[in-house]
Every structure is written in C-alpha cells, then in structure tokens.
PDB file of C-alpha atoms in Angstrom:
ATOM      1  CA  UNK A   1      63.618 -41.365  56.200  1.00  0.00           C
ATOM      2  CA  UNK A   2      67.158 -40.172  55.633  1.00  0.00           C
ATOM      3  CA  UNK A   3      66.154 -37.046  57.539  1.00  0.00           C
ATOM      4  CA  UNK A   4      65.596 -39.170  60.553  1.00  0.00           C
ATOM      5  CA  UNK A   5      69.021 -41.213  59.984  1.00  0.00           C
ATOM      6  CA  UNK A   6      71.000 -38.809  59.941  1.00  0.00           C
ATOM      7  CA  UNK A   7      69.736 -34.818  60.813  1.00  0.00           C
ATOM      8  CA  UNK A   8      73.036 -33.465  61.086  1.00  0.00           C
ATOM      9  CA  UNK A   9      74.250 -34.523  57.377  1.00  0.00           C
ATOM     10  CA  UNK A  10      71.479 -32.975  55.093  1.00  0.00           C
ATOM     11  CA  UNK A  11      71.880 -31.685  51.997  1.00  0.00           C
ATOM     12  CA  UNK A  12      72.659 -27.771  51.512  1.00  0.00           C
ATOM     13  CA  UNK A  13      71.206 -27.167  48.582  1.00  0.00           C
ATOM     14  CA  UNK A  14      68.868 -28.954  46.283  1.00  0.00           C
ATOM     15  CA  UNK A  15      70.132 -30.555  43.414  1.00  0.00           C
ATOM     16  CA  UNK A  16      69.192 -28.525  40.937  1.00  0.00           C
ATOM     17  CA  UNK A  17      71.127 -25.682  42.634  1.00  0.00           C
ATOM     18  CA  UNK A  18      73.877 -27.869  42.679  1.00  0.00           C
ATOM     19  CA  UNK A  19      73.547 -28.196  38.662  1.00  0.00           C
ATOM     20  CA  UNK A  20      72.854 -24.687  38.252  1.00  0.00           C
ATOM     21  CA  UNK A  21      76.441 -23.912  40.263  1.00  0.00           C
ATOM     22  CA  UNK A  22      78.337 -26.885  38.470  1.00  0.00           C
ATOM     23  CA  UNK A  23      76.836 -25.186  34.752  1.00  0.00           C
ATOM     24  CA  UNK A  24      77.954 -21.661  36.102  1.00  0.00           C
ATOM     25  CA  UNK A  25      81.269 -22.481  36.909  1.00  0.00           C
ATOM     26  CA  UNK A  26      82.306 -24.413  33.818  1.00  0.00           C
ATOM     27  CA  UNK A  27      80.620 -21.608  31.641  1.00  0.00           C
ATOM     28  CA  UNK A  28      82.384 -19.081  34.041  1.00  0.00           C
ATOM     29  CA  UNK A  29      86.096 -20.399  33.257  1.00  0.00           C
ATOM     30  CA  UNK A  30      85.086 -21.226  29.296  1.00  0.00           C
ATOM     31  CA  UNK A  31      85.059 -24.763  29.549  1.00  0.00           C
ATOM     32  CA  UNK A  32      84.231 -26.503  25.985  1.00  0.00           C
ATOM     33  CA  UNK A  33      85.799 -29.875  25.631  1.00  0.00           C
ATOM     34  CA  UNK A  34      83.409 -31.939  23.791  1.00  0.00           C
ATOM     35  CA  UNK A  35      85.739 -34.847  24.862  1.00  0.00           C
ATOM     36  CA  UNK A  36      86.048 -34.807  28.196  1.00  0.00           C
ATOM     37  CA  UNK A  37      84.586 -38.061  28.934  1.00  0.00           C
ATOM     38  CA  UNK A  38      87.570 -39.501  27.005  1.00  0.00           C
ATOM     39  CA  UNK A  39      90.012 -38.016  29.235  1.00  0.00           C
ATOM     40  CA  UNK A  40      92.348 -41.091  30.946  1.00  0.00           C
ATOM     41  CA  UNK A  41      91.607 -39.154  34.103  1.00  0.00           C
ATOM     42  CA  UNK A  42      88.062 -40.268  33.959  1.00  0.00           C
ATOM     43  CA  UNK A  43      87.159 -43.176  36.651  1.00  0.00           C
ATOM     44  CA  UNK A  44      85.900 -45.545  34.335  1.00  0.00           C
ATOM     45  CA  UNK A  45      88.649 -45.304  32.180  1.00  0.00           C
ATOM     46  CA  UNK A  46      91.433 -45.902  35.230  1.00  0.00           C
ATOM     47  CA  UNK A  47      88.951 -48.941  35.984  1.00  0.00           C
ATOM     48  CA  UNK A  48      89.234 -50.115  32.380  1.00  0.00           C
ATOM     49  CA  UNK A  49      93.282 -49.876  32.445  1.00  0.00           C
ATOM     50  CA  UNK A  50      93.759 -51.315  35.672  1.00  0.00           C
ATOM     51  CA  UNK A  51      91.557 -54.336  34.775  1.00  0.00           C
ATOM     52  CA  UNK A  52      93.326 -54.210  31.231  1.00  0.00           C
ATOM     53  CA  UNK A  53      96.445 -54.770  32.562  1.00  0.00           C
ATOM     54  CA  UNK A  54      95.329 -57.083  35.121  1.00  0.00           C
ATOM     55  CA  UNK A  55      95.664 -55.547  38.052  1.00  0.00           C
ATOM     56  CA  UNK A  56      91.646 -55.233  38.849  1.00  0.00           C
ATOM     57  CA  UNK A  57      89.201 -58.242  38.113  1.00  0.00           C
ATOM     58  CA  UNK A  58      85.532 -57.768  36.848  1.00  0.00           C
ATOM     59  CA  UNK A  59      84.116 -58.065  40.437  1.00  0.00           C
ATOM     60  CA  UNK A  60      86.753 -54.981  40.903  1.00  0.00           C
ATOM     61  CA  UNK A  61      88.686 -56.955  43.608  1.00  0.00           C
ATOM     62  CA  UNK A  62      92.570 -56.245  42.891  1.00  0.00           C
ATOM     63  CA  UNK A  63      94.892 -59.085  42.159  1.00  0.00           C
ATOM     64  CA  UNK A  64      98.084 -59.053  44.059  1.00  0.00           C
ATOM     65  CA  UNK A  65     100.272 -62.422  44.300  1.00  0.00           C
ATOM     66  CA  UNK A  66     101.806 -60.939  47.121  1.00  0.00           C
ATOM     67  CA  UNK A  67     100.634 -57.821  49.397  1.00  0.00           C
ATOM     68  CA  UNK A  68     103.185 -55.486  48.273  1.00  0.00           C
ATOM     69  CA  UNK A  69     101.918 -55.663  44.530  1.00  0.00           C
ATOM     70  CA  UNK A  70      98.669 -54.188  45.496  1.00  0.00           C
ATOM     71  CA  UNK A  71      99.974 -50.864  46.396  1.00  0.00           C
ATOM     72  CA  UNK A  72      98.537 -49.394  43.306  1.00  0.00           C
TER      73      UNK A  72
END
C-alpha cells in the first residue's frame, strides 16, 4: 500500500541492512558504553526534564503563560 502512496519515497535498503550498517559503524569507531541510554541527550530523558520542570505537560503540549516563554 505504501508503495502506491508514495513511489518516489521507498526505502533504500531493508532494515536489516540498516542494522547491519548501524552495528558496523559503532563496532567500527569502538563504541562500548553500556550506559548510553542514560545519557541526558537521550529524547526521553529531555521529555522527562522538560515536563519535570514544567515546561511540557503529560499530553506533551508545552506550557507557556505568555508566547515568548515557549521558545524552548
């Protein structure tokens, strides 16, 4: 169906050559932090600050009393 939707925006390579490439290039440049997902760079952790502090509600809508506050 997508095929039909949209032919000129297909895929270039199937997705487990995209793993494959993704595994080879954090092998390739020694990549072993365990952590990583514990980084503050991590999306779900800006999500988590941004609605700790209040800035973000659960629906993740942004709270601004006034427009120029929400230039976050």
């Amino acid at each position: 169906m997508y095929k039909s939707l949209a032919p000129n925006h297909q895929p270039k390579m199937t997705l487990e050559d995209s793993i494959s490439h993704l595994k080879s290039g954090l092998v390739g440049m020694g990549f072993e932090d365990k952590e990583f997902r514990d980084s503050s760079l991590i999306r779900l952790k800006v999500l988590e600050s941004h609605m700790a502090a209040g800035r973000l509600n659960r629906s993740l809508v942004w709270r601004c009393e006034e427009q120029s506050q929400c230039n976050y």
